[in-house]
Tab-separated table of C-alpha atoms and ligand atoms in Angstrom:
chain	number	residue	atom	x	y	z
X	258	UNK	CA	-1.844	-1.173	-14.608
X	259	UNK	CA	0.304	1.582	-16.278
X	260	UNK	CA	-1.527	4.272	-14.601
X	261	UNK	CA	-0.835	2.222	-10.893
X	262	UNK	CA	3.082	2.468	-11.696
X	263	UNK	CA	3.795	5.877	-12.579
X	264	UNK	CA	6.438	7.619	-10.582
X	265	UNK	CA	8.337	4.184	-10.064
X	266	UNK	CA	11.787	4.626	-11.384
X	267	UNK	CA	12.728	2.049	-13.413
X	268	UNK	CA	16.546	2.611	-11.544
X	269	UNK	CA	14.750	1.411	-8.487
X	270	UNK	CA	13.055	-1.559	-9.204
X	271	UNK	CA	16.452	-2.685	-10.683
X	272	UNK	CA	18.188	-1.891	-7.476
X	273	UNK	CA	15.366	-3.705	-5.388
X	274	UNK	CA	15.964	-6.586	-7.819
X	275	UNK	CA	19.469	-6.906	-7.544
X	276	UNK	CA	19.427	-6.406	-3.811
X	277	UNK	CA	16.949	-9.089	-2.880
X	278	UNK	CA	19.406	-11.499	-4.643
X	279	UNK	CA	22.147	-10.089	-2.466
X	280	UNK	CA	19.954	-9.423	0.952
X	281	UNK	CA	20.457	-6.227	1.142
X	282	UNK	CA	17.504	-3.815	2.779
X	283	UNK	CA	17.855	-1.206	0.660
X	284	UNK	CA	14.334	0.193	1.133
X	285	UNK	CA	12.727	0.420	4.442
X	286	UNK	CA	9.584	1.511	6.298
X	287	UNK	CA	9.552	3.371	9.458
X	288	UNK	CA	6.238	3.725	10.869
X	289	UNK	CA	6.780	6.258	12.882
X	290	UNK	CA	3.765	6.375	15.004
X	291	UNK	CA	-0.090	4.303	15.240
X	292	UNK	CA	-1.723	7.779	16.449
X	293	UNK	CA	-3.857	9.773	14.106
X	294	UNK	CA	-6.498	12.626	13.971
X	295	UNK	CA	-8.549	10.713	11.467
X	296	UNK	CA	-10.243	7.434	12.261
X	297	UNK	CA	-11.262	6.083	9.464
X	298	UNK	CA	-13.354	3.061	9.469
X	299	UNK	CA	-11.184	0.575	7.402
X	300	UNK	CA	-7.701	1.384	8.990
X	301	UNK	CA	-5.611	-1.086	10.235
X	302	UNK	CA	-3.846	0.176	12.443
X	303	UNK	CA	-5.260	2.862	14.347
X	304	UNK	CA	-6.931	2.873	17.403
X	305	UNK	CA	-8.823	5.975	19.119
X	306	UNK	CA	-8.230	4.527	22.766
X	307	UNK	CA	-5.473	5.726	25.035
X	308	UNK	CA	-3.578	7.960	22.794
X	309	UNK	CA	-0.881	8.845	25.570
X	310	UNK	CA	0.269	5.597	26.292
X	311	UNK	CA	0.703	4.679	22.270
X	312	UNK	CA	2.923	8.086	22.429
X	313	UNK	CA	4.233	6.661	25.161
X	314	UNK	CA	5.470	3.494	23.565
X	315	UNK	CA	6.651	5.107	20.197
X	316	UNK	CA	10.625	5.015	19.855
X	317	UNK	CA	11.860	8.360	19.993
X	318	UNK	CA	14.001	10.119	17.456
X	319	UNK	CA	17.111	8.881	19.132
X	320	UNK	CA	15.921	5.378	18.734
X	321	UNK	CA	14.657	6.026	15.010
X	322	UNK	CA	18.496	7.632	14.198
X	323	UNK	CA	20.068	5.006	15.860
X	324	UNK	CA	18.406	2.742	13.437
X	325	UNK	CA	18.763	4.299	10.427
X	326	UNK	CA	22.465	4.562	11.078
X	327	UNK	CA	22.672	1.404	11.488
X	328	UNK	CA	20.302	0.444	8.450
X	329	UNK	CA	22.524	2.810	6.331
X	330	UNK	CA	25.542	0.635	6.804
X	331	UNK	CA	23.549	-2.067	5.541
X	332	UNK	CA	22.658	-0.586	2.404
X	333	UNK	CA	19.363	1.437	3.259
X	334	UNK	CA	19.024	3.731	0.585
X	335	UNK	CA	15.378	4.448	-0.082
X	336	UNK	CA	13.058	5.458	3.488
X	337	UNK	CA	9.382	5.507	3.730
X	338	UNK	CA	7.788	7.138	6.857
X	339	UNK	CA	4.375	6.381	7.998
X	340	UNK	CA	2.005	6.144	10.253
X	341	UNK	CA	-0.793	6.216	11.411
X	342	UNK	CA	-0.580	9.625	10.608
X	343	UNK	CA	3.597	10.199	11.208
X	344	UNK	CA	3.217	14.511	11.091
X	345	UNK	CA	0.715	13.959	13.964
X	346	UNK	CA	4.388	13.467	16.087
X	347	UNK	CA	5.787	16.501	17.751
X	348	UNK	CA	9.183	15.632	16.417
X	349	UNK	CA	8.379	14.821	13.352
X	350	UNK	CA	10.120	17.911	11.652
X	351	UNK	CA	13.094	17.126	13.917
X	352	UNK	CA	13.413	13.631	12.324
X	353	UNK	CA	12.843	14.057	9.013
X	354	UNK	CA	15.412	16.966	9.023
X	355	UNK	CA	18.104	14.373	10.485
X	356	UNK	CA	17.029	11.464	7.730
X	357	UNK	CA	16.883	13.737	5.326
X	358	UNK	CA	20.873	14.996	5.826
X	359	UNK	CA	21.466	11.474	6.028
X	360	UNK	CA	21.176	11.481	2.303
X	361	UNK	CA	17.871	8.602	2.119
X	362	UNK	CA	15.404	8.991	-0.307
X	363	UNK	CA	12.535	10.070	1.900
X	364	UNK	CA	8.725	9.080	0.933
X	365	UNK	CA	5.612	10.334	2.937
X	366	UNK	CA	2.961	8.810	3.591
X	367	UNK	CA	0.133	11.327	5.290
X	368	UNK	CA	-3.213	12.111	5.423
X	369	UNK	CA	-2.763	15.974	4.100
X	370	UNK	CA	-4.463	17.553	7.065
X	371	UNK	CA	-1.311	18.408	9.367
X	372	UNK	CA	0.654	20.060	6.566
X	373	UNK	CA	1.447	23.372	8.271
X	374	UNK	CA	3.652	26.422	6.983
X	375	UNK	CA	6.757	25.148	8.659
X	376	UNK	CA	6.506	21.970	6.918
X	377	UNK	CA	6.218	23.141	3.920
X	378	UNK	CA	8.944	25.156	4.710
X	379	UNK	CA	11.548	22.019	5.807
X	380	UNK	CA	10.369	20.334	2.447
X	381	UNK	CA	11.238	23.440	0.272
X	382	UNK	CA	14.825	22.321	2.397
X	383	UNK	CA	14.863	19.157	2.354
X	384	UNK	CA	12.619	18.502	-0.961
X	385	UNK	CA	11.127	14.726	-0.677
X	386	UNK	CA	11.321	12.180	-3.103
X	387	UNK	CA	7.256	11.804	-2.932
X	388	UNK	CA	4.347	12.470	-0.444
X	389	UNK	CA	1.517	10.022	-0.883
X	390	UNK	CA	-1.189	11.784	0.148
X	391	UNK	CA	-4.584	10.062	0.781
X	392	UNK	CA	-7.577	11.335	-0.234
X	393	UNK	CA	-10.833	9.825	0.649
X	394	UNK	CA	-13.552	11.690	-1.186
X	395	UNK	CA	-14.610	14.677	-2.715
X	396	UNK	CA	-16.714	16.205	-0.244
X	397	UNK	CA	-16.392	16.960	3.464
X	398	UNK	CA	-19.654	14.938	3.954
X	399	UNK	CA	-17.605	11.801	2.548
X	400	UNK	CA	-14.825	12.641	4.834
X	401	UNK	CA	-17.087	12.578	7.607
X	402	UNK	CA	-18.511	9.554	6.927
X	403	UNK	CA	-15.301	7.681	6.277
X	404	UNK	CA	-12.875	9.204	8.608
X	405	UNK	CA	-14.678	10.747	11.324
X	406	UNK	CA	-13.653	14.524	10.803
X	407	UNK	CA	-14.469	16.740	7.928
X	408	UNK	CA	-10.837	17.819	6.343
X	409	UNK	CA	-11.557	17.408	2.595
X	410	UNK	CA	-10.717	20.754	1.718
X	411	UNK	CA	-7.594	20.989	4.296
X	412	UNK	CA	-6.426	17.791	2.423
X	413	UNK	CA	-6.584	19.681	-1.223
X	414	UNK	CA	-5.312	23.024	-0.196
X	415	UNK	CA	-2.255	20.933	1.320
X	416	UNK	CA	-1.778	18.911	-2.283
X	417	UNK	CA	-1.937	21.981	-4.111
X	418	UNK	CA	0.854	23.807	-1.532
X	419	UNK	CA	2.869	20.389	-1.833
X	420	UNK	CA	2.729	20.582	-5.609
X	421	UNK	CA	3.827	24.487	-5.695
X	422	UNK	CA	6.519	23.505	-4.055
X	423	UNK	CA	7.572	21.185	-7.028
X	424	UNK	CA	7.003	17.911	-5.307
X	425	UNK	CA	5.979	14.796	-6.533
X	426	UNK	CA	2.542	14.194	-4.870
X	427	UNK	CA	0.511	10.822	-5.384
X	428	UNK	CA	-2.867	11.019	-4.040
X	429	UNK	CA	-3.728	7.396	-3.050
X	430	UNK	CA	-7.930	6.135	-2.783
X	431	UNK	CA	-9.192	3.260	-0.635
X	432	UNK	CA	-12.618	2.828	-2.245
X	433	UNK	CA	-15.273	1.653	-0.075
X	434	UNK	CA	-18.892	1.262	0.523
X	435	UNK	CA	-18.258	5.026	2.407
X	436	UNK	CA	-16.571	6.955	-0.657
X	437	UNK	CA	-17.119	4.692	-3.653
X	438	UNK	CA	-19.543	7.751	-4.892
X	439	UNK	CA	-16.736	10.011	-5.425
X	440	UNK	CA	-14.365	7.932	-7.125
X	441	UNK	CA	-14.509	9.709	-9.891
X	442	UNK	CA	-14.215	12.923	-9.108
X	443	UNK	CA	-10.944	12.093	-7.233
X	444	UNK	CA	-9.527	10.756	-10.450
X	445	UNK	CA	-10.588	14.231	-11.722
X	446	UNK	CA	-9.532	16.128	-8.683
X	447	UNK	CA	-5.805	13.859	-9.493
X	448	UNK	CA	-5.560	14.682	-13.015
X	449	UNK	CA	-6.633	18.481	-12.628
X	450	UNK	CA	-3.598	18.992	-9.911
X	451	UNK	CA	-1.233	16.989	-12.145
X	452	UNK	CA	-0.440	14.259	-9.005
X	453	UNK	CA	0.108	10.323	-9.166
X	454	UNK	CA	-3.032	8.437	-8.573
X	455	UNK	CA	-3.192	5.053	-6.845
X	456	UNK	CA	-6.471	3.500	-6.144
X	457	UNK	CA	-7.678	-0.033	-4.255
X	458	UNK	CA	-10.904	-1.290	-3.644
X	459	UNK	CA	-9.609	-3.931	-1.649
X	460	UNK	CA	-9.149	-3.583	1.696
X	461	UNK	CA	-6.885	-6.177	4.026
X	462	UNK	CA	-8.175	-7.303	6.925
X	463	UNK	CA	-6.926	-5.115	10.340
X	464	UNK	CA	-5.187	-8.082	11.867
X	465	UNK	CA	-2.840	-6.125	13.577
X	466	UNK	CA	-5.473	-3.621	14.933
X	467	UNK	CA	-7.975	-6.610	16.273
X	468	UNK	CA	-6.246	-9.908	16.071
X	469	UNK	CA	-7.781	-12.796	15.195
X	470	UNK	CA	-9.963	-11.018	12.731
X	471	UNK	CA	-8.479	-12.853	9.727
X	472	UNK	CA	-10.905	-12.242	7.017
X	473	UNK	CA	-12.920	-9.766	8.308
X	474	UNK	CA	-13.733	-6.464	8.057
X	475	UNK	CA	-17.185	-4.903	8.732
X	476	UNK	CA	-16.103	-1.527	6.326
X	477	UNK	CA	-14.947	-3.535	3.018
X	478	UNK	CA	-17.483	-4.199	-0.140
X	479	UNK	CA	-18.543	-7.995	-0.989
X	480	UNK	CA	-15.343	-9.280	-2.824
X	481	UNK	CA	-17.892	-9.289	-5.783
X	482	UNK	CA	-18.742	-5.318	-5.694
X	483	UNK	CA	-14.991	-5.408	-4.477
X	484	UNK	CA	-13.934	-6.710	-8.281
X	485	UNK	CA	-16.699	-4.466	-9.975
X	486	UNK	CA	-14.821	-1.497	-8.479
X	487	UNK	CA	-11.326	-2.995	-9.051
X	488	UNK	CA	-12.533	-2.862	-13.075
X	489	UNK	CA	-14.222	0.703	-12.551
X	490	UNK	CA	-10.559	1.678	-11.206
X	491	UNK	CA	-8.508	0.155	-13.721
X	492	UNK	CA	-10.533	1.103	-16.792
X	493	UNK	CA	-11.270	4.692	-15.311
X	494	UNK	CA	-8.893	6.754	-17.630
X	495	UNK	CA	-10.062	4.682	-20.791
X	496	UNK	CA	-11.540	5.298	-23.607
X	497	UNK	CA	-14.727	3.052	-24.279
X	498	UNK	CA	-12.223	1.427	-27.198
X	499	UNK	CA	-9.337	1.377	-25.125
X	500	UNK	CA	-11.902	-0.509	-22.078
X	501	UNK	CA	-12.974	-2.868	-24.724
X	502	UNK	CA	-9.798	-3.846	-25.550
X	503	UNK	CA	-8.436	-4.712	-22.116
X	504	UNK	CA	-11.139	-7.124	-21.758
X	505	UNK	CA	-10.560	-8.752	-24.634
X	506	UNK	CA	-6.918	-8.939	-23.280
X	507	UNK	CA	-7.465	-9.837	-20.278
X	508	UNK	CA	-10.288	-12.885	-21.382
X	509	UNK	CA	-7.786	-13.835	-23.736
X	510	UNK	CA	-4.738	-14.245	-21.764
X	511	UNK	CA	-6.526	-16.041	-18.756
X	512	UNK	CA	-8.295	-18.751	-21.779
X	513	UNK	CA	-4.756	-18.894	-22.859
X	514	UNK	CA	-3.076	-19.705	-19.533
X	515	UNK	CA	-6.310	-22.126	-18.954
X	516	UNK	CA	-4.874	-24.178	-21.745
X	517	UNK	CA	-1.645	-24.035	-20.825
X	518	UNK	CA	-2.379	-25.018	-17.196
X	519	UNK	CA	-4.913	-28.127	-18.138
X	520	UNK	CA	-1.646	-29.964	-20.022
X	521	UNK	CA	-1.841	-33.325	-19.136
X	522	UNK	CA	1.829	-33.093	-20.251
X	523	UNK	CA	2.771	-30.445	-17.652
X	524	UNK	CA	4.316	-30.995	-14.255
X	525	UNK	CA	2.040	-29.756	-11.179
X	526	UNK	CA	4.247	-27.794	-8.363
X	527	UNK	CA	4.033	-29.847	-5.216
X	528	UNK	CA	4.048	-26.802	-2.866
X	529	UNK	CA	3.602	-22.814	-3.881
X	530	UNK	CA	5.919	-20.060	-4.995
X	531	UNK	CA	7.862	-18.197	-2.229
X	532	UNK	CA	7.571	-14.209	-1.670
X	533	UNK	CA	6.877	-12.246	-4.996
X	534	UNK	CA	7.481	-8.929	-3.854
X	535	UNK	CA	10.484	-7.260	-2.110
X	536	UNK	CA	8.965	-7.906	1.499
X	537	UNK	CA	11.615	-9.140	3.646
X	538	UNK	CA	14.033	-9.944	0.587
X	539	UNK	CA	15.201	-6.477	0.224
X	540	UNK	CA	12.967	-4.388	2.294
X	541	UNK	CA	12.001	-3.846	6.146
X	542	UNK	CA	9.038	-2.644	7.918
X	543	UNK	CA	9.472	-1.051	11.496
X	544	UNK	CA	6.155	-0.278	13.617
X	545	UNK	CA	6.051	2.637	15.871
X	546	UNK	CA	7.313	0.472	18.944
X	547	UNK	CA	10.026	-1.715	17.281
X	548	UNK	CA	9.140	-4.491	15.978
X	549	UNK	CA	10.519	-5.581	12.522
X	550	UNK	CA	7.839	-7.152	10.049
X	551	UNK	CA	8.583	-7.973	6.198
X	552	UNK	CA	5.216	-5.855	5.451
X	553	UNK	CA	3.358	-3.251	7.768
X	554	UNK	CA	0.038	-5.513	7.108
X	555	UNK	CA	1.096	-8.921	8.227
X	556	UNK	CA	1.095	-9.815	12.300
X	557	UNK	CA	3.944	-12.307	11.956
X	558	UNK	CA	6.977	-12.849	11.741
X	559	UNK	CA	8.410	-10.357	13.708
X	560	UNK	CA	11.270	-9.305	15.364
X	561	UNK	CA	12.679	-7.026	18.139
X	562	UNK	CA	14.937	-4.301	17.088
X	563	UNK	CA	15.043	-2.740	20.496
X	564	UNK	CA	16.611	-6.141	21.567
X	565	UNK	CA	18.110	-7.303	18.905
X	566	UNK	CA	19.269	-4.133	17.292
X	567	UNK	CA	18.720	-3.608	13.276
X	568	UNK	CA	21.593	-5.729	11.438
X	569	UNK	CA	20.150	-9.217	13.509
X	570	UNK	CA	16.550	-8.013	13.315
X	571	UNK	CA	16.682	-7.949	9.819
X	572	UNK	CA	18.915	-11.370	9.480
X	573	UNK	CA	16.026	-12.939	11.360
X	574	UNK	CA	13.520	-11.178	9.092
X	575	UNK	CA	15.274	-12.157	6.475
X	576	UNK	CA	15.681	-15.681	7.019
X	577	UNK	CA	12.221	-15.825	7.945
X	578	UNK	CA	10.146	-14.651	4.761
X	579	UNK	CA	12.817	-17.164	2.803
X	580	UNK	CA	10.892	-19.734	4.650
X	581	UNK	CA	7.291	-18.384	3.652
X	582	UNK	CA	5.302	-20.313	0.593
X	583	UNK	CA	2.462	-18.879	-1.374
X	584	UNK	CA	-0.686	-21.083	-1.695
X	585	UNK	CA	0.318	-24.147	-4.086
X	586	UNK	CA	-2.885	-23.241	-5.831
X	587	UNK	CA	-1.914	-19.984	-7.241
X	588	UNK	CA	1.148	-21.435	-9.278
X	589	UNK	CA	-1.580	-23.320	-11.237
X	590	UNK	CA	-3.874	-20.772	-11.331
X	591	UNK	CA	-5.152	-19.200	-15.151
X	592	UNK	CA	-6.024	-15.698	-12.842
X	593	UNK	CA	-3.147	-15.303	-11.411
X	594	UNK	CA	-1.505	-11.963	-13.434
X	595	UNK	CA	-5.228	-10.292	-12.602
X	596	UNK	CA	-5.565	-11.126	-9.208
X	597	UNK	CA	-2.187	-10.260	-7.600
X	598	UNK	CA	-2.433	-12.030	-4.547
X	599	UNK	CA	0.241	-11.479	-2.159
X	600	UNK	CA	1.750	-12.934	0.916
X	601	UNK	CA	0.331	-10.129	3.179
X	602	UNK	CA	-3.080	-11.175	1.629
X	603	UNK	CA	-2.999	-14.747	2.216
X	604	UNK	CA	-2.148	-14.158	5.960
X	605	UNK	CA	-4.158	-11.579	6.503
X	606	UNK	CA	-7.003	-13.172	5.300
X	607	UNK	CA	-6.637	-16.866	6.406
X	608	UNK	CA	-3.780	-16.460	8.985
X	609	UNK	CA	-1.732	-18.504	7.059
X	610	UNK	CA	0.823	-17.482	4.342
X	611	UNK	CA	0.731	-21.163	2.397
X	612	UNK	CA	-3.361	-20.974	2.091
X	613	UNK	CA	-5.781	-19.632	-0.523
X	614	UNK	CA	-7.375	-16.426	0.459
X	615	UNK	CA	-11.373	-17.564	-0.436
X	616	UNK	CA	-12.314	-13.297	-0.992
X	617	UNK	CA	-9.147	-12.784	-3.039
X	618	UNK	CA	-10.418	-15.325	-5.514
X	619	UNK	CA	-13.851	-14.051	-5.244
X	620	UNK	CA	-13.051	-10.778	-6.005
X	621	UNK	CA	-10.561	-11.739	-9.169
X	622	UNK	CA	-13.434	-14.294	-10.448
X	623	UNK	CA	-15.829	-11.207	-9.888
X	624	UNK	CA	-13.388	-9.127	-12.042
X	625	UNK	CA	-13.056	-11.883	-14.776
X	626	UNK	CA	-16.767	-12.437	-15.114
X	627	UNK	CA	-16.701	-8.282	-16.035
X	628	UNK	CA	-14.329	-8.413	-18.423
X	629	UNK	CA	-15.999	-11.350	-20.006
X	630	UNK	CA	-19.247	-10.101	-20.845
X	631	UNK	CA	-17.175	-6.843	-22.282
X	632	UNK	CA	-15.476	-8.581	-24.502
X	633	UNK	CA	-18.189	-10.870	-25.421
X	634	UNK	CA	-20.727	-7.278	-25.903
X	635	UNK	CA	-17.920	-5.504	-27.913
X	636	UNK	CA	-17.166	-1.385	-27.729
X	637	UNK	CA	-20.659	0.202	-27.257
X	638	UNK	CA	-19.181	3.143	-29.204
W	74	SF4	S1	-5.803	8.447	7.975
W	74	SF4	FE1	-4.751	6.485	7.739
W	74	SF4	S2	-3.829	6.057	9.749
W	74	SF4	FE2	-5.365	7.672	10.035
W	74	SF4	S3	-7.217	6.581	10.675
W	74	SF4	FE3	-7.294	6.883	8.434
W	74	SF4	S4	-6.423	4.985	7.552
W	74	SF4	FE4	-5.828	5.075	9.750
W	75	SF4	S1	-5.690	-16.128	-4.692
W	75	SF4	FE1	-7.032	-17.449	-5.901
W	75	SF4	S2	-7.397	-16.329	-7.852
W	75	SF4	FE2	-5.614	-15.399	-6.806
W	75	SF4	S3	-3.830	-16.446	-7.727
W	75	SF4	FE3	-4.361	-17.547	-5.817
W	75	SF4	S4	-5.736	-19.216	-6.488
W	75	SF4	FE4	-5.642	-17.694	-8.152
């Protein structure tokens, strides 16, 4: 959706292009730590147990410059950090000061409540390129319900600080059975602060949190009230017209692919489409204690830049996710442009890159069936 992409530079996605053909990582993910204040019922990474010995086994700021250096000969050019909740770090401050003279792009990912005065001080400095800033409701009950701690307001008052400051804020929304209430007031809360707004009602499975829970997750909706919110989302700055006629776009273009696909005449891939998005083609994940993924999400492949150090880490990344295949299904399927499914989806729902996530389909089917009976009712205006 337009609304999803705003604040993507178009200069980017042509670098990112060009630089998967050529292997180059030019954007990367540190995740700098897997501690947070919050613990919020759907994360994926976090866990409240033993928070010393996760410090513990974080790579320090020496480690994190030592990569960087080396992923800056490489071509590294834009840097996400993340977490868990990265400002939670003691250092943090300390390494984003030393990235950030390194000349990267830098992109936060936080949860808003740890934005003190001196932070907002470095980033007057050392201005980011973006903080994505999640907010998960509208009311401190919400918060309390989802994440454990009440910090709604603490989360706003840091937005609007961040946005004095003249940064680029996007305020990101996992919906879920906890917060779907205030959904819209969020998108109000967004538009009234003049920040980027991303929201998702689906939620991945926390593979790398519990393994072997492929599929599950006790905090997400049904993947049908999933797909009913996935609509709400994309049609929630439209106009009743406007709504109307992205279902009848959307109905239209899957009946159209339907006929393309059911052509006797056409030839039927024999196995699926490899990696869609820039994971492992042209950008890196690291987690908090080494380990190089192609996406933060997925539990494998992985490998050790501690041991291997960051140019043969990402050679073996690299080489891996050229090996990956997409479900052969969805290069046949009529729902594929509304549905989206990714690698990290397939594996983190059936532990297997190459097979057909069953609640990804529900929840696209789920969205289809909405758009159909919109376009069938017409505008009700
Ligand atoms: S704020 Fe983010 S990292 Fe922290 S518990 Fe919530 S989802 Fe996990
Ligand atoms: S996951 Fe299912 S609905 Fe989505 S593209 Fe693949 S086959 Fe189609």
């Amino acid at each position: 959706m337009k609304y999803m992409e705003q604040g993507e530079f178009p200069v980017s996605r042509y670098l990112t292009a060009k630089a998967a053909a050529q292997k180059i990582p030019v954007t990367g993910t540190f995740e700098l730590t897997s501690r947070c204040n919050f613990n919020c019922k759907m994360c994926y990474i976090h866990g409240m147990e033993d928070m010393d010995s996760l410090r513990k086994g974080e790579l320090s700021v020496k480690e994190w410059l030592s990569i960087a250096e080396e992923a800056k000969k490489g071509g590294l050019l834009f840097l996400l950090l993340t977490g868990g909740e990265a400002m939670i770090r003691d250092d943090f401050m300390e390494l984003y000061e030393a990235l950030a003279q390194m000349g990267f792009r830098l992109v936060i990912n936080t949860n808003g409540s740890l934005v003190t005065d001196e932070i907002l001080d470095l980033f007057r400095r050392y201005p980011p390129g973006r903080i994505n800033v999640s907010m998960y409701g509208a009311s401190e009950e919400t918060y309390g319900r989802l994440c454990g701690v009440r910090r709604r307001d603490r989360v706003a008052k840091a937005i609007q600080d961040l946005k004095a400051l003249g940064i680029s804020v996007r305020t990101t929304m996992t919906i879920t059975p906890y917060n779907c209430e205030d959904m819209q007031a969020v998108y109000e809360f967004s538009r009234r602060e003049g920040t980027l707004l991303e929201m998702t009602s689906y939620m991945f499975p926390p593979v790398r949190r519990d393994e072997g829970m492929q599929g599950e997750n006790a905090a997400r909706f049904s993947a049908a009230e999933a797909g009913r919110y996935m609509v709400e989302k994309e049609c929630i700055a439209l106009t009743p017209e406007q709504r109307h006629e992205r279902a009848v776009k959307v109905t239209e273009h899957v009946k159209r692919m339907e006929e393309i696909l059911s052509d006797p005449q056409r030839e039927k891939p024999e196995c699926g489409k490899g990696i869609i998005c820039q994971a492992g083609r042209s950008s890196f994940w690291i987690t908090w204690d080494g380990r190089m993924k192609i996406c933060g999400l997925t539990s494998e492949p992985e490998a050790d830049v501690r041991e291997l150090g960051f140019a043969a880490a990402w050679e073996a990344t690299h080489r891996a996710a050229s090996q990956i295949r997409l479900p052969v299904e969805c290069s046949s399927c009529a729902r594929a442009e509304l549905c989206r499914a990714c690698a990290a989806m397939c594996q983190t729902e059936t532990g297997h890159y190459d097979h057909r996530p069953q609640y990804v389909c529900d929840l696209s089917a789920s969205m289809l069936e909405i758009y159909r009976r919109e376009a069938e009712r017409g505008s009700e205006v």
